[in-house]
């Protein structure tokens, strides 16, 4: 069997690259073993502002210009709604917090997203002594629905195999690589934190950050915006909300923990003051990189092996852009953005 590409892993990164291949009539097959859950349990929020420091997200304008049409196209393709647009309301903790907001609203890269007028309304069940700041151009992609829909689509096209990829079975020819009986021009690894078991790319400096979330039902809380304080409260409809998220750098399992639940509950009760019931607790491992830049590019020795990884907490925004960049790099010889190119870690890869 000959294909142009093998894709290993179908989270947001693998999905975005697969869609590039579909758009350009390239043949491919995906290997997916469901070992990585970060795309399935992610909040899926896109937001061009880092609300801890009131600074712009890296290349936010450019990323949104690619990402929003990308998801709109997928909605049309599958006749399914994935993108829920809403305002994000930042809860201010102090007058100083408000002043920092006003200052940020004058910055050229933030004026399109930050509303300089404070939101002084009160919202039932929400604790906010110093009002809110509104962030525009935000929303949420239902990543679980999207990934599951795309997997079903690939299965109907006989373009996905649900099995563990065994790296040691790759054999190299002059211009291609063969995995079992599949010969491909390139193998693209989109394995999330599973890359730590990939002998070709496991020297890349990928950090694993476990994140846990709660799904709650709060009948008296009726908000149609994303509430951002020490955690986020994201409306899912019918008084159901997603609450998160934790960051744990030591626990490498995808299992929900009592520690994570306790942290989320303690923070949540400082944000809302109405009764709620926990419906579900989920966890996943985020693949993150120091400097918050993805890992994209071709292995310096094994030229048929490619990586697309390290999207971190902003994968919804980043994935379509870096997938497009990678495709143009592989097929058209376009340069990768030096901030994402794994060439910056060439010494580690050649060691």
C-alpha positions as a printed NumPy array, in Angstrom:
array([[  0.   ,   0.   ,   0.   ],
       [  1.428,   3.393,  -1.029],
       [  0.308,   6.745,   0.377],
       [  1.746,  10.226,   0.432],
       [  1.57 ,  10.482,   4.221],
       [  1.201,   8.482,   7.388],
       [ -0.164,  10.527,  10.302],
       [  0.394,   9.193,  13.815],
       [ -2.19 ,  10.59 ,  16.235],
       [ -5.511,  12.317,  15.598],
       [ -5.914,  15.096,  18.099],
       [ -6.192,  18.694,  16.939],
       [ -2.724,  18.676,  15.358],
       [ -3.268,  15.473,  13.379],
       [ -6.764,  16.547,  12.369],
       [ -5.589,  19.936,  11.105],
       [ -2.803,  18.361,   9.063],
       [ -5.124,  15.663,   7.689],
       [ -7.525,  18.373,   6.517],
       [ -4.647,  20.083,   4.676],
       [ -3.971,  16.799,   2.898],
       [ -7.636,  16.363,   2.007],
       [ -7.776,  19.899,   0.597],
       [ -4.736,  19.169,  -1.58 ],
       [ -5.784,  15.687,  -2.753],
       [ -2.956,  13.896,  -0.961],
       [ -3.388,  10.271,   0.088],
       [ -2.819,   9.334,   3.712],
       [ -3.623,   6.954,   6.517],
       [ -3.876,   7.761,  10.214],
       [ -2.824,   5.55 ,  13.106],
       [ -4.681,   6.359,  16.323],
       [ -4.681,   4.343,  19.546],
       [ -6.726,   6.73 ,  21.752],
       [ -3.912,   6.896,  24.312],
       [ -3.842,  10.714,  24.321],
       [ -6.903,  12.557,  25.578],
       [ -5.893,  16.227,  25.747],
       [ -7.888,  17.237,  22.645],
       [-10.928,  15.315,  23.858],
       [-11.084,  16.864,  27.325],
       [ -9.779,  20.343,  26.469],
       [-11.813,  23.45 ,  27.161],
       [-11.395,  24.314,  23.491],
       [-11.431,  28.051,  24.154],
       [ -9.864,  30.529,  21.761],
       [ -8.916,  33.887,  23.249],
       [ -6.397,  36.362,  21.797],
       [ -5.52 ,  37.851,  25.216],
       [ -3.43 ,  36.338,  28.019],
       [ -5.573,  37.397,  30.945],
       [ -3.017,  36.778,  33.667],
       [ -0.862,  39.614,  32.341],
       [ -3.175,  41.42 ,  29.879],
       [ -0.805,  40.756,  26.994],
       [ -1.504,  39.546,  23.436],
       [ -1.278,  35.878,  22.547],
       [  1.596,  35.132,  20.164],
       [  0.485,  35.853,  16.572],
       [ -3.14 ,  35.941,  17.738],
       [ -4.484,  38.01 ,  14.833],
       [ -2.79 ,  35.818,  12.225],
       [ -3.841,  32.593,  13.935],
       [ -7.497,  33.607,  14.241],
       [ -7.535,  34.649,  10.581],
       [ -6.704,  31.043,   9.674],
       [ -8.45 ,  29.167,  12.499],
       [-11.957,  30.628,  12.361],
       [-12.478,  29.945,   8.62 ],
       [-10.952,  26.486,   9.158],
       [-13.574,  25.522,  11.748],
       [-16.351,  27.178,   9.748],
       [-15.367,  25.032,   6.767],
       [-15.516,  21.889,   8.906],
       [-18.968,  22.891,  10.168],
       [-20.128,  23.055,   6.572],
       [-18.399,  19.825,   5.659],
       [-20.084,  17.841,   8.419],
       [-23.236,  19.962,   8.822],
       [-22.425,  20.154,  12.524],
       [-21.897,  23.092,  14.881],
       [-18.434,  23.13 ,  16.49 ],
       [-17.834,  26.842,  17.133],
       [-19.684,  28.575,  19.962],
       [-18.885,  32.302,  19.983],
       [-19.234,  34.325,  23.18 ],
       [-17.738,  37.185,  25.177],
       [-15.178,  36.424,  27.865],
       [-15.566,  38.386,  31.084],
       [-12.472,  38.823,  33.22 ],
       [-13.187,  39.227,  36.933],
       [-11.076,  42.03 ,  38.381],
       [ -9.542,  41.445,  41.797],
       [ -8.668,  45.065,  42.624],
       [ -8.586,  48.679,  41.448],
       [ -5.   ,  48.015,  40.336],
       [ -6.326,  45.186,  38.17 ],
       [ -8.749,  47.62 ,  36.541],
       [ -5.994,  50.168,  35.92 ],
       [ -3.824,  47.522,  34.263],
       [ -6.79 ,  46.682,  32.037],
       [ -7.199,  50.306,  30.947],
       [ -3.5  ,  50.486,  30.167],
       [ -3.646,  47.282,  28.131],
       [ -6.63 ,  48.511,  26.105],
       [ -4.392,  51.207,  24.571],
       [ -1.828,  48.728,  23.254],
       [ -2.051,  48.376,  19.44 ],
       [ -2.183,  44.576,  19.476],
       [ -4.986,  44.541,  22.074],
       [ -7.335,  47.376,  21.101],
       [ -9.368,  45.104,  18.815],
       [ -9.995,  42.644,  21.635],
       [-10.157,  44.574,  24.911],
       [-13.22 ,  46.689,  25.69 ],
       [-11.981,  49.743,  27.663],
       [-15.398,  50.206,  29.29 ],
       [-15.868,  48.27 ,  32.498],
       [-18.834,  45.932,  32.813],
       [-20.381,  46.992,  36.128],
       [-23.424,  44.732,  35.924],
       [-24.073,  42.059,  38.52 ],
       [-24.742,  38.491,  37.452],
       [-26.62 ,  36.128,  39.707],
       [-24.296,  33.675,  41.408],
       [-21.06 ,  35.383,  40.294],
       [-18.71 ,  36.891,  42.882],
       [-17.116,  40.08 ,  41.51 ],
       [-16.415,  43.063,  43.78 ],
       [-14.469,  45.072,  41.195],
       [-16.544,  44.572,  38.025],
       [-15.545,  42.828,  34.794],
       [-13.547,  43.45 ,  31.661],
       [-14.949,  42.195,  28.344],
       [-12.737,  40.385,  25.846],
       [-14.048,  40.256,  22.27 ],
       [-13.398,  37.721,  19.51 ],
       [-13.493,  34.754,  21.868],
       [-15.315,  31.444,  21.728],
       [-15.051,  27.717,  22.089],
       [-14.539,  24.839,  19.715],
       [-16.208,  21.624,  20.859],
       [-12.999,  19.64 ,  20.439],
       [-14.483,  16.345,  21.592],
       [-17.297,  16.501,  19.049],
       [-14.902,  17.683,  16.341],
       [-12.3  ,  14.963,  16.858],
       [-14.906,  12.201,  17.177],
       [-16.711,  13.437,  14.038],
       [-13.443,  13.525,  12.109],
       [-12.467,  10.042,  13.261],
       [-15.817,   8.709,  12.049],
       [-15.272,  10.451,   8.72 ],
       [-11.811,   8.923,   8.269],
       [-13.144,   5.514,   9.247],
       [-15.808,   5.778,   6.533],
       [-13.008,   6.58 ,   4.067],
       [-10.864,   3.652,   5.268],
       [ -8.196,   6.206,   6.15 ],
       [ -7.667,   5.406,   9.825],
       [ -6.48 ,   2.411,  11.807],
       [ -7.195,   2.21 ,  15.506],
       [ -3.997,   0.598,  16.69 ],
       [ -0.779,   1.453,  18.495],
       [  2.027,   2.686,  16.253],
       [  5.231,   0.693,  16.701],
       [  8.119,   3.013,  15.873],
       [ 10.683,   0.223,  15.65 ],
       [  8.884,  -1.185,  12.605],
       [  9.739,   1.813,  10.411],
       [ 12.085,   0.904,   7.556],
       [ 13.814,   3.548,   5.462],
       [ 14.259,   3.585,   1.712],
       [ 16.033,   6.227,  -0.346],
       [ 13.025,   8.528,  -0.709],
       [ 10.3  ,   6.849,   1.321],
       [  9.662,   5.131,   4.635],
       [  7.699,   1.928,   5.137],
       [  5.671,   1.055,   8.198],
       [  4.531,  -2.561,   8.127],
       [  2.963,  -2.805,   4.649],
       [  2.396,   0.939,   4.165],
       [  4.929,   2.935,   2.142],
       [  4.817,   6.727,   2.518],
       [  6.799,   9.758,   1.468],
       [  6.544,  11.192,   4.989],
       [  5.436,  10.07 ,   8.422],
       [  4.056,  12.942,  10.506],
       [  3.985,  12.419,  14.265],
       [  1.151,  14.243,  16.056],
       [  1.33 ,  12.165,  19.209],
       [  0.915,  14.761,  21.929],
       [  2.837,  13.812,  25.043],
       [  3.058,  10.295,  23.589],
       [  6.082,  11.639,  21.729],
       [  8.082,  10.84 ,  24.861],
       [  7.97 ,   7.208,  23.664],
       [  9.016,   8.11 ,  20.12 ],
       [ 12.708,   7.166,  19.73 ],
       [ 13.202,   9.684,  16.903],
       [ 11.786,  12.761,  18.633],
       [ 11.831,  12.007,  22.362],
       [ 14.841,  14.276,  22.905],
       [ 12.793,  17.344,  22.082],
       [ 12.11 ,  19.421,  25.213],
       [  8.425,  18.612,  25.603],
       [  6.902,  19.094,  29.034],
       [  3.786,  17.277,  30.159],
       [  1.276,  19.32 ,  32.139],
       [ -1.716,  17.434,  33.475],
       [ -4.957,  19.385,  33.41 ],
       [ -8.173,  18.468,  35.176],
       [-11.663,  19.861,  34.657],
       [-15.095,  19.528,  36.213],
       [-18.51 ,  19.469,  34.573],
       [-21.075,  20.965,  36.94 ],
       [-24.801,  21.649,  36.965],
       [-25.705,  24.975,  38.601],
       [-29.414,  25.725,  38.236],
       [-29.202,  29.251,  39.668],
       [-26.172,  30.258,  37.589],
       [-27.343,  31.588,  34.249],
       [-24.495,  33.086,  32.244],
       [-23.965,  33.004,  28.491],
       [-20.34 ,  34.158,  28.609],
       [-17.068,  32.601,  29.664],
       [-16.237,  33.702,  33.194],
       [-12.495,  34.019,  33.822],
       [-11.096,  34.396,  37.312],
       [ -8.63 ,  32.069,  39.074],
       [-10.263,  29.448,  36.859],
       [-12.729,  29.532,  33.977],
       [-16.437,  28.74 ,  34.056],
       [-17.599,  27.856,  30.562],
       [-21.322,  27.544,  29.704],
       [-22.301,  24.389,  27.819],
       [-26.062,  25.013,  27.865],
       [-28.932,  23.9  ,  30.125],
       [-27.162,  25.304,  33.223],
       [-24.231,  22.944,  32.674],
       [-20.726,  24.378,  32.891],
       [-17.176,  23.236,  32.324],
       [-14.81 ,  24.402,  35.061],
       [-11.032,  24.374,  34.909],
       [ -8.288,  23.917,  34.81 ],
       [ -5.461,  22.631,  36.963],
       [ -1.771,  22.445,  36.07 ],
       [  0.132,  19.49 ,  37.487],
       [  3.729,  18.998,  36.325],
       [  4.453,  15.807,  38.296],
       [  1.455,  13.512,  37.744],
       [  1.852,  11.97 ,  34.271],
       [ -1.382,   9.95 ,  34.301],
       [ -4.634,  10.864,  32.575],
       [ -6.684,   9.763,  35.57 ],
       [ -8.819,  12.294,  37.479],
       [ -7.515,  12.833,  41.008],
       [ -8.975,  13.844,  44.345],
       [ -6.233,  16.449,  44.599],
       [ -7.318,  18.017,  41.327],
       [-10.973,  17.941,  42.323],
       [-10.23 ,  19.605,  45.661],
       [ -8.234,  22.391,  43.986],
       [-11.   ,  23.097,  41.479],
       [-13.742,  23.1  ,  44.121],
       [-11.804,  25.47 ,  46.389],
       [-11.224,  27.92 ,  43.536],
       [-14.771,  27.617,  42.183],
       [-16.32 ,  28.519,  45.52 ],
       [-14.422,  31.821,  45.422],
       [-15.942,  32.565,  42.023],
       [-19.61 ,  31.56 ,  42.365],
       [-21.931,  31.49 ,  45.376],
       [-24.829,  29.34 ,  44.212],
       [-25.399,  25.594,  44.718],
       [-23.975,  23.219,  42.132],
       [-23.552,  19.516,  41.526],
       [-20.453,  17.905,  40.047],
       [-21.513,  15.738,  37.102],
       [-18.133,  14.641,  35.791],
       [-14.399,  15.062,  36.288],
       [-11.953,  14.655,  33.396],
       [ -8.184,  14.837,  32.946],
       [ -5.654,  14.96 ,  30.137],
       [ -1.975,  15.643,  29.518],
       [ -1.112,  18.834,  27.639],
       [  2.061,  18.724,  25.532],
       [  3.815,  22.031,  26.246],
       [  7.158,  23.528,  25.315],
       [  9.313,  26.088,  27.114],
       [  8.64 ,  29.418,  25.432],
       [  5.163,  28.224,  24.443],
       [  6.114,  27.599,  20.818],
       [  5.13 ,  24.393,  18.99 ],
       [  7.525,  21.711,  17.765],
       [  7.262,  21.531,  13.976],
       [  9.577,  20.27 ,  11.271],
       [ 11.646,  17.531,   9.674],
       [ 14.092,  15.32 ,  11.537],
       [ 17.654,  16.426,  10.667],
       [ 18.806,  12.833,  10.014],
       [ 15.667,  10.879,   9.04 ],
       [ 14.24 ,  13.171,   6.373],
       [ 11.002,  11.186,   5.99 ],
       [ 10.076,  11.749,   9.635],
       [  8.214,  14.893,  10.631],
       [  6.823,  16.237,  13.892],
       [  3.798,  18.441,  14.622],
       [  3.453,  18.758,  18.361],
       [  3.617,  20.939,  21.471],
       [  0.522,  23.039,  20.807],
       [ -0.097,  23.504,  24.538],
       [ -3.174,  25.184,  25.96 ],
       [ -3.929,  27.176,  22.791],
       [ -4.097,  24.294,  20.345],
       [ -7.47 ,  25.395,  18.959],
       [ -5.928,  28.656,  17.751],
       [ -2.512,  27.361,  16.719],
       [ -3.244,  24.007,  15.035],
       [ -4.671,  25.215,  11.675],
       [ -1.837,  27.729,  11.16 ],
       [  1.056,  25.41 ,  11.959],
       [ -0.514,  22.55 ,   9.958],
       [ -0.737,  24.829,   6.919],
       [  2.839,  26.015,   7.437],
       [  4.086,  22.45 ,   7.714],
       [  2.266,  21.348,   4.566],
       [  3.712,  24.251,   2.571],
       [  7.155,  23.466,   3.951],
       [  6.979,  19.811,   2.936],
       [  5.274,  20.23 ,  -0.431],
       [  6.389,  23.659,  -1.621],
       [  9.683,  24.21 ,   0.154],
       [  8.404,  27.212,   2.114],
       [ 10.366,  28.153,   5.207],
       [  8.912,  27.386,   8.6  ],
       [  8.601,  30.19 ,  11.111],
       [ 11.915,  29.964,  12.974],
       [ 10.071,  30.199,  16.299],
       [  8.371,  26.83 ,  15.698],
       [ 11.016,  25.011,  13.628],
       [ 12.618,  22.108,  15.503],
       [ 15.909,  23.111,  13.923],
       [ 16.314,  25.213,  17.078],
       [ 16.888,  21.935,  18.912],
       [ 19.078,  20.307,  16.272],
       [ 21.863,  19.453,  18.746],
       [ 19.431,  17.472,  20.887],
       [ 18.064,  15.576,  17.872],
       [ 21.518,  14.661,  16.58 ],
       [ 22.864,  13.62 ,  19.98 ]])
